[in-house]
mmCIF file of C-alpha atoms in Angstrom:
data_model
loop_
_atom_site.group_PDB
_atom_site.id
_atom_site.type_symbol
_atom_site.label_atom_id
_atom_site.label_comp_id
_atom_site.label_asym_id
_atom_site.label_seq_id
_atom_site.Cartn_x
_atom_site.Cartn_y
_atom_site.Cartn_z
ATOM 1 C CA MET A 1132 -0.694 0.219 0.248
ATOM 2 C CA PRO A 1133 1.304 3.239 -0.572
ATOM 3 C CA ALA A 1134 2.721 5.320 2.178
ATOM 4 C CA ASN A 1135 1.249 8.608 1.388
ATOM 5 C CA THR A 1136 -2.395 6.921 1.782
ATOM 6 C CA PRO A 1137 -4.951 7.942 4.599
ATOM 7 C CA THR A 1138 -5.002 4.664 5.719
ATOM 8 C CA SER A 1139 -0.977 4.199 5.478
ATOM 9 C CA PHE A 1140 1.446 4.717 8.714
ATOM 10 C CA ALA A 1141 2.438 8.309 7.189
ATOM 11 C CA GLY A 1142 -1.113 8.886 6.187
ATOM 12 C CA ARG A 1143 -3.028 8.336 9.490
ATOM 13 C CA LEU A 1144 -0.233 10.882 11.128
ATOM 14 C CA ILE A 1145 -1.139 13.197 8.168
ATOM 15 C CA CYS A 1146 -4.946 13.459 8.628
ATOM 16 C CA TRP A 1147 -4.684 13.378 13.036
ATOM 17 C CA GLN A 1148 -2.221 16.028 12.998
ATOM 18 C CA LEU A 1149 -4.066 18.146 10.898
ATOM 19 C CA GLU A 1150 -7.234 18.039 13.370
ATOM 20 C CA ASN A 1151 -5.544 17.861 16.647
ATOM 21 C CA GLY A 1152 -1.889 18.514 16.448
ATOM 22 C CA ARG A 1153 -0.406 21.628 17.273
ATOM 23 C CA HIS A 1154 -0.016 24.539 14.920
ATOM 24 C CA SER A 1155 0.659 27.771 17.028
ATOM 25 C CA LEU A 1156 4.112 27.085 18.417
ATOM 26 C CA PRO A 1157 6.264 30.540 18.037
ATOM 27 C CA TRP A 1158 8.529 28.708 15.567
ATOM 28 C CA GLN A 1159 6.141 26.862 13.488
ATOM 29 C CA GLY A 1160 4.908 28.106 10.136
ATOM 30 C CA THR A 1161 8.415 29.556 8.602
ATOM 31 C CA ARG A 1162 10.898 28.022 5.686
ATOM 32 C CA ASP A 1163 13.725 29.673 7.803
ATOM 33 C CA PRO A 1164 16.303 27.096 8.334
ATOM 34 C CA TYR A 1165 18.046 29.654 11.266
ATOM 35 C CA ALA A 1166 14.498 29.948 13.217
ATOM 36 C CA ILE A 1167 14.112 25.771 12.946
ATOM 37 C CA TRP A 1168 17.572 25.107 13.945
ATOM 38 C CA VAL A 1169 17.382 27.515 17.018
ATOM 39 C CA SER A 1170 14.025 25.746 17.973
ATOM 40 C CA GLU A 1171 15.649 22.425 17.392
ATOM 41 C CA VAL A 1172 18.667 23.054 19.763
ATOM 42 C CA MET A 1173 16.685 24.620 21.918
ATOM 43 C CA LEU A 1174 13.881 21.092 22.097
ATOM 44 C CA GLN A 1175 16.719 18.970 23.006
ATOM 45 C CA GLN A 1176 16.085 17.741 26.255
ATOM 46 C CA THR A 1177 13.979 20.653 26.959
ATOM 47 C CA GLN A 1178 10.077 20.636 27.326
ATOM 48 C CA VAL A 1179 8.011 22.645 25.079
ATOM 49 C CA THR A 1180 6.395 24.796 27.627
ATOM 50 C CA THR A 1181 10.326 25.881 28.849
ATOM 51 C CA VAL A 1182 11.583 26.903 25.518
ATOM 52 C CA ILE A 1183 8.481 29.315 24.249
ATOM 53 C CA SER A 1184 9.871 31.837 26.255
ATOM 54 C CA TYR A 1185 13.778 31.358 25.642
ATOM 55 C CA TYR A 1186 12.873 31.252 21.812
ATOM 56 C CA GLU A 1187 11.150 34.292 21.663
ATOM 57 C CA ARG A 1188 13.616 36.178 23.865
ATOM 58 C CA PHE A 1189 16.114 34.267 21.716
ATOM 59 C CA MET A 1190 15.148 35.299 18.122
ATOM 60 C CA THR A 1191 14.227 38.684 19.586
ATOM 61 C CA VAL A 1192 18.193 39.331 19.923
ATOM 62 C CA PHE A 1193 19.306 36.879 17.476
ATOM 63 C CA PRO A 1194 17.240 37.292 14.712
ATOM 64 C CA ASP A 1195 19.684 35.904 11.936
ATOM 65 C CA VAL A 1196 22.651 34.000 11.526
ATOM 66 C CA GLU A 1197 24.660 36.962 10.851
ATOM 67 C CA SER A 1198 23.206 38.494 14.221
ATOM 68 C CA LEU A 1199 24.292 35.219 16.175
ATOM 69 C CA ALA A 1200 27.850 35.109 14.979
ATOM 70 C CA ALA A 1201 28.458 38.577 15.374
ATOM 71 C CA VAL A 1202 28.502 38.696 19.624
ATOM 72 C CA PRO A 1203 30.531 37.109 21.806
ATOM 73 C CA VAL A 1204 29.971 33.496 23.048
ATOM 74 C CA GLU A 1205 28.881 35.153 26.494
ATOM 75 C CA ASP A 1206 26.009 37.443 24.784
ATOM 76 C CA VAL A 1207 24.415 34.238 23.900
ATOM 77 C CA LEU A 1208 25.125 32.494 27.508
ATOM 78 C CA THR A 1209 23.515 34.973 29.003
ATOM 79 C CA LEU A 1210 20.126 34.505 27.134
ATOM 80 C CA TRP A 1211 20.675 30.763 27.621
ATOM 81 C CA SER A 1212 20.973 30.912 31.452
ATOM 82 C CA GLY A 1213 18.359 28.862 33.207
ATOM 83 C CA LEU A 1214 17.703 26.655 29.803
ATOM 84 C CA GLY A 1215 20.714 23.845 30.876
ATOM 85 C CA TYR A 1216 22.969 22.193 28.639
ATOM 86 C CA TYR A 1217 25.028 24.978 28.422
ATOM 87 C CA SER A 1218 26.757 23.233 25.579
ATOM 88 C CA ARG A 1219 24.507 23.772 23.291
ATOM 89 C CA GLY A 1220 24.409 27.217 23.899
ATOM 90 C CA ARG A 1221 28.012 27.451 22.952
ATOM 91 C CA ASN A 1222 27.315 25.337 19.893
ATOM 92 C CA LEU A 1223 24.825 27.398 18.473
ATOM 93 C CA HIS A 1224 27.548 30.495 18.393
ATOM 94 C CA ARG A 1225 30.255 27.848 16.656
ATOM 95 C CA THR A 1226 28.002 26.656 13.992
ATOM 96 C CA ALA A 1227 26.702 30.431 13.317
ATOM 97 C CA CYS A 1228 30.364 31.554 13.042
ATOM 98 C CA ILE A 1229 31.053 28.372 10.211
ATOM 99 C CA ILE A 1230 27.921 29.076 8.548
ATOM 100 C CA MET A 1231 29.290 32.822 7.857
ATOM 101 C CA GLU A 1232 32.573 31.982 7.501
ATOM 102 C CA GLN A 1233 32.522 29.107 5.559
ATOM 103 C CA HIS A 1234 28.968 29.102 3.938
ATOM 104 C CA GLY A 1235 28.826 32.830 3.384
ATOM 105 C CA GLY A 1236 25.873 32.776 5.667
ATOM 106 C CA ILE A 1237 23.660 30.209 3.675
ATOM 107 C CA PHE A 1238 22.460 27.153 5.546
ATOM 108 C CA PRO A 1239 23.086 23.781 3.767
ATOM 109 C CA ARG A 1240 20.239 22.033 2.673
ATOM 110 C CA ASP A 1241 20.929 18.648 3.289
ATOM 111 C CA ALA A 1242 20.821 16.684 6.246
ATOM 112 C CA ALA A 1243 24.056 15.505 5.673
ATOM 113 C CA THR A 1244 25.736 18.361 5.501
ATOM 114 C CA LEU A 1245 23.700 20.045 8.513
ATOM 115 C CA GLN A 1246 25.062 16.818 10.521
ATOM 116 C CA GLN A 1247 28.804 18.213 10.484
ATOM 117 C CA LEU A 1248 28.150 20.849 12.222
ATOM 118 C CA PRO A 1249 28.805 21.891 16.135
ATOM 119 C CA GLY A 1250 25.772 20.501 17.966
ATOM 120 C CA ILE A 1251 23.389 18.957 15.388
ATOM 121 C CA GLY A 1252 23.158 15.374 15.323
ATOM 122 C CA ARG A 1253 20.807 13.168 12.951
ATOM 123 C CA SER A 1254 17.767 13.806 14.455
ATOM 124 C CA THR A 1255 18.237 17.648 14.362
ATOM 125 C CA ALA A 1256 19.782 17.631 11.102
ATOM 126 C CA ALA A 1257 16.987 15.573 9.685
ATOM 127 C CA ALA A 1258 14.377 18.182 11.545
ATOM 128 C CA ILE A 1259 15.955 21.162 9.901
ATOM 129 C CA ALA A 1260 16.104 19.800 6.452
ATOM 130 C CA ALA A 1261 12.707 18.131 6.382
ATOM 131 C CA PHE A 1262 11.086 21.532 7.784
ATOM 132 C CA ALA A 1263 13.093 23.833 6.063
ATOM 133 C CA PHE A 1264 13.752 22.230 2.347
ATOM 134 C CA GLY A 1265 11.177 19.315 2.758
ATOM 135 C CA GLU A 1266 14.225 16.611 2.284
ATOM 136 C CA ARG A 1267 13.230 13.161 2.563
ATOM 137 C CA CYS A 1268 14.646 11.930 5.862
ATOM 138 C CA THR A 1269 12.901 11.023 9.124
ATOM 139 C CA ILE A 1270 13.867 11.856 12.912
ATOM 140 C CA LEU A 1271 14.529 9.724 15.743
ATOM 141 C CA ASP A 1272 14.382 11.845 18.972
ATOM 142 C CA GLY A 1273 12.980 10.429 22.335
ATOM 143 C CA ASN A 1274 9.279 10.940 21.382
ATOM 144 C CA VAL A 1275 9.841 8.639 17.811
ATOM 145 C CA LYS A 1276 11.905 6.225 19.541
ATOM 146 C CA ARG A 1277 8.804 5.563 22.174
ATOM 147 C CA ILE A 1278 5.992 5.344 19.603
ATOM 148 C CA LEU A 1279 8.568 3.300 17.454
ATOM 149 C CA ALA A 1280 9.083 0.884 20.369
ATOM 150 C CA ARG A 1281 5.180 0.812 20.910
ATOM 151 C CA TYR A 1282 4.289 0.363 17.660
ATOM 152 C CA PHE A 1283 6.714 -2.363 16.802
ATOM 153 C CA GLY A 1284 6.782 -3.917 19.917
ATOM 154 C CA VAL A 1285 10.515 -3.384 20.515
ATOM 155 C CA LYS A 1286 11.415 -5.196 23.998
ATOM 156 C CA GLU A 1287 14.629 -3.971 24.194
ATOM 157 C CA TYR A 1288 15.995 -0.441 25.719
ATOM 158 C CA PRO A 1289 15.928 2.384 22.763
ATOM 159 C CA GLY A 1290 19.138 3.822 23.735
ATOM 160 C CA LYS A 1291 21.153 0.698 23.237
ATOM 161 C CA LYS A 1292 23.484 1.381 20.296
ATOM 162 C CA THR A 1293 22.090 -1.424 17.810
ATOM 163 C CA VAL A 1294 18.749 -1.365 18.930
ATOM 164 C CA GLU A 1295 18.965 2.289 17.832
ATOM 165 C CA GLY A 1296 20.103 1.188 14.834
ATOM 166 C CA GLN A 1297 17.337 -0.885 13.935
ATOM 167 C CA LEU A 1298 15.290 1.964 15.076
ATOM 168 C CA TRP A 1299 16.714 4.069 12.523
ATOM 169 C CA GLN A 1300 15.727 1.266 9.709
ATOM 170 C CA LEU A 1301 12.147 1.118 10.842
ATOM 171 C CA ALA A 1302 11.815 4.676 11.075
ATOM 172 C CA GLU A 1303 12.843 5.314 7.259
ATOM 173 C CA SER A 1304 10.566 2.702 5.961
ATOM 174 C CA LEU A 1305 7.627 4.221 7.540
ATOM 175 C CA LEU A 1306 8.803 7.705 5.078
ATOM 176 C CA PRO A 1307 6.321 9.090 2.427
ATOM 177 C CA ALA A 1308 6.165 7.188 -0.350
ATOM 178 C CA GLY A 1309 8.687 8.591 -3.390
ATOM 179 C CA LYS A 1310 11.921 8.262 -4.932
ATOM 180 C CA ASP A 1311 12.432 11.868 -4.611
ATOM 181 C CA HIS A 1312 15.184 13.612 -2.822
ATOM 182 C CA TYR A 1313 12.735 16.409 -1.509
ATOM 183 C CA HIS A 1314 8.752 15.617 -0.679
ATOM 184 C CA PRO A 1315 6.219 17.955 -0.433
ATOM 185 C CA ILE A 1316 4.352 16.645 2.204
ATOM 186 C CA ILE A 1317 7.638 15.381 4.317
ATOM 187 C CA ALA A 1318 7.437 18.327 6.703
ATOM 188 C CA SER A 1319 3.865 17.391 7.535
ATOM 189 C CA TYR A 1320 4.489 13.882 8.385
ATOM 190 C CA ILE A 1321 7.749 14.751 10.510
ATOM 191 C CA GLN A 1322 5.734 17.334 12.893
ATOM 192 C CA ALA A 1323 2.943 14.457 13.303
ATOM 193 C CA LEU A 1324 5.462 12.303 14.410
ATOM 194 C CA MET A 1325 6.756 15.233 17.037
ATOM 195 C CA ASP A 1326 2.713 15.825 18.197
ATOM 196 C CA LEU A 1327 2.286 12.209 18.615
ATOM 197 C CA GLY A 1328 4.883 11.820 21.127
ATOM 198 C CA ALA A 1329 4.168 14.670 22.630
ATOM 199 C CA LEU A 1330 0.647 14.788 22.828
ATOM 200 C CA ILE A 1331 -0.685 10.933 22.570
ATOM 201 C CA CYS A 1332 2.081 8.466 22.955
ATOM 202 C CA ILE A 1333 3.315 9.702 26.173
ATOM 203 C CA ARG A 1334 5.573 8.028 28.932
ATOM 204 C CA GLY A 1335 2.722 7.883 31.589
ATOM 205 C CA ARG A 1336 -0.150 6.980 30.531
ATOM 206 C CA PRO A 1337 -0.579 7.273 26.705
ATOM 207 C CA ARG A 1338 -3.883 8.118 25.738
ATOM 208 C CA CYS A 1339 -4.219 5.038 23.289
ATOM 209 C CA GLN A 1340 -7.790 5.962 22.423
ATOM 210 C CA TYR A 1341 -7.156 9.189 20.571
ATOM 211 C CA CYS A 1342 -4.122 7.752 18.766
ATOM 212 C CA PRO A 1343 -4.451 7.070 15.583
ATOM 213 C CA LEU A 1344 -1.990 3.796 15.029
ATOM 214 C CA GLN A 1345 -3.901 1.867 17.840
ATOM 215 C CA ALA A 1346 -5.109 -0.601 15.650
ATOM 216 C CA ASP A 1347 -1.705 -2.043 14.581
ATOM 217 C CA CYS A 1348 0.013 -1.241 17.569
ATOM 218 C CA VAL A 1349 1.849 -3.980 19.285
ATOM 219 C CA ALA A 1350 1.779 -2.354 22.601
ATOM 220 C CA TYR A 1351 -1.718 -1.546 22.410
ATOM 221 C CA GLN A 1352 -2.841 -4.789 21.491
ATOM 222 C CA HIS A 1353 -0.963 -6.890 23.740
ATOM 223 C CA ASN A 1354 -1.325 -4.306 26.831
ATOM 224 C CA LEU A 1355 1.977 -3.514 26.758
ATOM 225 C CA THR A 1356 1.926 0.509 26.499
ATOM 226 C CA THR A 1357 3.303 0.659 30.448
ATOM 227 C CA ASP A 1358 6.090 -1.965 29.524
ATOM 228 C CA LEU A 1359 7.266 -0.347 26.524
ATOM 229 C CA PRO A 1360 9.818 1.218 25.606
ATOM 230 C CA VAL A 1361 11.610 -0.772 27.791
ATOM 231 C CA PRO A 1362 13.409 1.939 30.557
ATOM 232 C CA ARG A 1363 17.249 2.413 30.793
ATOM 233 C CA PRO A 1364 18.652 0.128 32.905
ATOM 234 C CA ARG A 1365 19.327 1.554 36.504
ATOM 235 C CA LYS A 1366 22.619 3.040 37.314
ATOM 236 C CA VAL A 1367 22.860 4.681 40.322
ATOM 237 C CA LEU A 1368 24.684 8.155 40.036
ATOM 238 C CA PRO A 1369 27.930 9.018 41.604
ATOM 239 C CA VAL A 1370 28.069 12.023 44.058
ATOM 240 C CA ARG A 1371 30.333 14.696 44.303
ATOM 241 C CA GLU A 1372 31.110 17.456 46.456
ATOM 242 C CA THR A 1373 32.140 20.466 46.094
ATOM 243 C CA VAL A 1374 32.264 23.998 48.333
ATOM 244 C CA HIS A 1375 31.211 27.354 46.510
ATOM 245 C CA LEU A 1376 32.850 30.249 47.891
ATOM 246 C CA ILE A 1377 30.467 33.259 48.418
ATOM 247 C CA LEU A 1378 32.293 36.158 48.668
ATOM 248 C CA ILE A 1379 30.307 39.594 49.610
ATOM 249 C CA ASP A 1380 32.941 42.931 50.222
ATOM 250 C CA ASP A 1381 31.631 46.034 52.100
ATOM 251 C CA ARG A 1382 30.075 46.997 49.080
ATOM 252 C CA LYS A 1383 27.708 44.291 48.915
ATOM 253 C CA GLN A 1384 29.319 42.990 45.652
ATOM 254 C CA ILE A 1385 29.978 39.366 45.152
ATOM 255 C CA LEU A 1386 32.784 37.953 43.564
ATOM 256 C CA LEU A 1387 31.949 35.851 40.566
ATOM 257 C CA GLU A 1388 34.702 33.101 38.182
ATOM 258 C CA LYS A 1389 34.334 32.762 34.602
ATOM 259 C CA ARG A 1390 34.865 28.823 34.004
ATOM 260 C CA PRO A 1391 37.004 27.327 31.307
ATOM 261 C CA ALA A 1392 35.183 26.994 28.049
ATOM 262 C CA SER A 1393 35.085 23.414 28.420
ATOM 263 C CA GLY A 1394 33.704 21.261 31.198
ATOM 264 C CA ILE A 1395 31.096 21.470 33.493
ATOM 265 C CA TRP A 1396 29.094 25.359 32.957
ATOM 266 C CA GLY A 1397 31.811 25.798 30.593
ATOM 267 C CA GLY A 1398 31.758 30.076 29.961
ATOM 268 C CA LEU A 1399 29.361 30.868 32.884
ATOM 269 C CA TRP A 1400 30.006 32.668 35.749
ATOM 270 C CA CYS A 1401 29.970 31.111 39.339
ATOM 271 C CA PHE A 1402 30.959 31.448 42.181
ATOM 272 C CA PRO A 1403 34.879 30.209 43.184
ATOM 273 C CA GLU A 1404 34.910 26.448 43.927
ATOM 274 C CA MET A 1405 36.593 24.994 46.571
ATOM 275 C CA PRO A 1406 37.891 20.891 47.342
ATOM 276 C CA VAL A 1407 35.502 19.847 50.687
ATOM 277 C CA ASP A 1408 38.673 19.168 52.513
ATOM 278 C CA GLN A 1409 40.368 23.034 52.508
ATOM 279 C CA ASP A 1410 39.921 25.899 54.555
ATOM 280 C CA SER A 1411 38.087 28.587 52.771
ATOM 281 C CA THR A 1412 39.494 31.384 54.685
ATOM 282 C CA ASP A 1413 43.019 29.584 54.077
ATOM 283 C CA TYR A 1414 41.698 28.437 50.373
ATOM 284 C CA CYS A 1415 40.617 32.680 49.689
ATOM 285 C CA GLU A 1416 43.966 33.942 50.853
ATOM 286 C CA LYS A 1417 46.282 31.952 48.955
ATOM 287 C CA LYS A 1418 44.321 31.454 45.700
ATOM 288 C CA LEU A 1419 42.129 34.366 45.366
ATOM 289 C CA HIS A 1420 44.209 36.766 47.446
ATOM 290 C CA VAL A 1421 41.680 37.664 49.512
ATOM 291 C CA ARG A 1422 41.251 38.091 52.690
ATOM 292 C CA ALA A 1423 37.673 36.977 54.108
ATOM 293 C CA THR A 1424 35.764 35.888 57.014
ATOM 294 C CA LYS A 1425 33.730 32.864 56.699
ATOM 295 C CA PHE A 1426 30.670 33.658 58.790
ATOM 296 C CA THR A 1427 27.656 30.825 57.870
ATOM 297 C CA GLU A 1428 26.735 28.372 55.624
ATOM 298 C CA LEU A 1429 23.636 27.915 53.747
ATOM 299 C CA PRO A 1430 21.485 24.278 53.260
ATOM 300 C CA ARG A 1431 23.377 22.624 50.495
ATOM 301 C CA VAL A 1432 21.780 22.402 46.965
ATOM 302 C CA GLN A 1433 22.152 19.578 44.966
ATOM 303 C CA HIS A 1434 21.764 19.545 40.643
ATOM 304 C CA THR A 1435 22.266 16.651 38.668
ATOM 305 C CA PHE A 1436 24.185 16.007 35.906
ATOM 306 C CA THR A 1437 23.608 13.567 32.874
ATOM 307 C CA HIS A 1438 26.509 11.411 34.456
ATOM 308 C CA PHE A 1439 26.724 12.226 38.281
ATOM 309 C CA LYS A 1440 25.294 13.940 40.670
ATOM 310 C CA LEU A 1441 26.774 17.506 42.427
ATOM 311 C CA SER A 1442 25.936 18.343 45.924
ATOM 312 C CA ILE A 1443 27.385 22.109 46.668
ATOM 313 C CA GLN A 1444 27.890 23.050 49.579
ATOM 314 C CA PRO A 1445 27.693 27.201 49.627
ATOM 315 C CA GLN A 1446 29.782 29.559 52.193
ATOM 316 C CA LEU A 1447 29.141 32.839 52.936
ATOM 317 C CA LEU A 1448 32.328 34.815 53.557
ATOM 318 C CA GLN A 1449 32.673 38.578 54.139
ATOM 319 C CA SER A 1450 35.908 40.115 52.415
ATOM 320 C CA THR A 1451 37.661 42.386 54.425
ATOM 321 C CA ILE A 1452 40.827 43.243 52.331
ATOM 322 C CA HIS A 1453 41.020 43.445 48.515
ATOM 323 C CA HIS A 1454 44.974 42.746 47.720
ATOM 324 C CA GLN A 1455 45.500 44.899 44.751
ATOM 325 C CA SER A 1456 47.687 42.658 42.958
ATOM 326 C CA ALA A 1457 44.787 40.458 42.747
ATOM 327 C CA CYS A 1458 42.373 43.266 41.494
ATOM 328 C CA THR A 1459 44.928 43.717 38.943
ATOM 329 C CA GLU A 1460 45.760 40.281 38.113
ATOM 330 C CA MET A 1461 41.478 39.571 37.967
ATOM 331 C CA SER A 1462 40.790 42.434 36.019
ATOM 332 C CA GLU A 1463 43.665 41.556 33.381
ATOM 333 C CA LYS A 1464 42.912 38.010 32.808
ATOM 334 C CA ASN A 1465 39.154 38.428 32.906
ATOM 335 C CA ASN A 1466 37.929 35.886 34.460
ATOM 336 C CA TYR A 1467 37.015 37.285 37.928
ATOM 337 C CA ILE A 1468 34.190 40.017 38.306
ATOM 338 C CA TRP A 1469 32.554 41.800 41.576
ATOM 339 C CA LEU A 1470 28.980 42.400 41.226
ATOM 340 C CA THR A 1471 25.869 43.522 42.954
ATOM 341 C CA ILE A 1472 23.752 40.341 43.210
ATOM 342 C CA GLU A 1473 21.134 42.372 40.539
ATOM 343 C CA GLN A 1474 24.122 42.645 38.078
ATOM 344 C CA ALA A 1475 25.202 39.101 38.303
ATOM 345 C CA LEU A 1476 21.266 38.046 37.516
ATOM 346 C CA GLN A 1477 21.904 39.478 34.038
ATOM 347 C CA ARG A 1478 25.225 37.648 33.838
ATOM 348 C CA ALA A 1479 25.766 33.990 32.138
ATOM 349 C CA ILE A 1480 25.271 31.540 35.364
ATOM 350 C CA PRO A 1481 23.972 28.151 35.609
ATOM 351 C CA ALA A 1482 20.641 27.555 37.334
ATOM 352 C CA PRO A 1483 22.347 26.653 40.835
ATOM 353 C CA VAL A 1484 23.939 30.122 40.702
ATOM 354 C CA ARG A 1485 20.728 32.295 40.036
ATOM 355 C CA THR A 1486 19.156 30.196 43.033
ATOM 356 C CA LEU A 1487 21.940 31.076 45.527
ATOM 357 C CA LEU A 1488 21.951 34.314 44.448
ATOM 358 C CA LEU A 1489 17.994 34.574 44.447
ATOM 359 C CA LYS A 1490 18.041 32.689 48.322
ATOM 360 C CA ILE A 1491 21.009 35.612 49.284
ATOM 361 C CA ARG A 1492 18.951 38.501 47.708
ATOM 362 C CA SER A 1493 15.608 37.555 49.931
ATOM 363 C CA ILE A 1494 17.847 37.276 53.447
ATOM 364 C CA ASP A 1495 19.686 40.184 52.628
ATOM 365 C CA GLY A 1496 16.164 41.989 51.891
ATOM 366 C CA LYS A 1497 14.593 40.805 55.505
#
């Protein structure tokens, strides 16, 4: 049966999406590869409801690839602050620069070339190429993996490399029929896949009664919707402990340190960090060249990364003397800065730093 008929997999999805899908998201209704790219990167590992306000703000400040490439990466990270997974913001900037320098400001039209750019994986490249240029290619994000695992009854963890390869083959076999490299309805089909995973074939309690694929879904037919997809094998995340030094001077300014470009929170402004087995006043004197008096500890802050959990012990310290040599060194290196809380909140800072700054502000206001 041709894959474009109303009774085919693709046909059923497209018909369903026209009536029941999402049509008013701020990045819909455009063929602009830049706008599509920004939305797709933001939507990696982040829910739509969270992304909307960030996307609208980002597009207002950086409406095109030229404006994005023209600013320092810190400006990008400032707008990204709070969205998490900051490597996405750094890669956006890197890719914008590459497109301006190597592609004359014009986005590549095919998924294979797009995939070579920083931060654009196979699925993201396919989404951009399909939505912007109508390339006949498919996506395989977390939502689509869940749909296919249930529809075909895949009883292995979808994140396993061999299983993921099988899912890619299945996903490509379901594309709308056609021999041409570009297809007029491919964007509608990809949007339908996204919408089905976001609205119907959800993780908990899928709304199978509204699903256009119900009739031949293996999970539904065999009462396996709560069992599939097979969850990630449980792994206890290791816990790392650290101390964040919150130095406050007599002007009520706080010291922030710019992280190295690589590693955790690369390029973001954070509190100076210290190993848990060291004395904070001694550390400030020897490492930061700042004399300080510790006066309290705040409750621990827990932050979970993909591969470990970070337990942060914040220590509030009163800075008594700024060594002149330290001020000069900090200025020259440009990786330390004294700011008020309000100024710090406008910087590119990770979520735990924002949480602590707000906590200090609330204490100070009482």
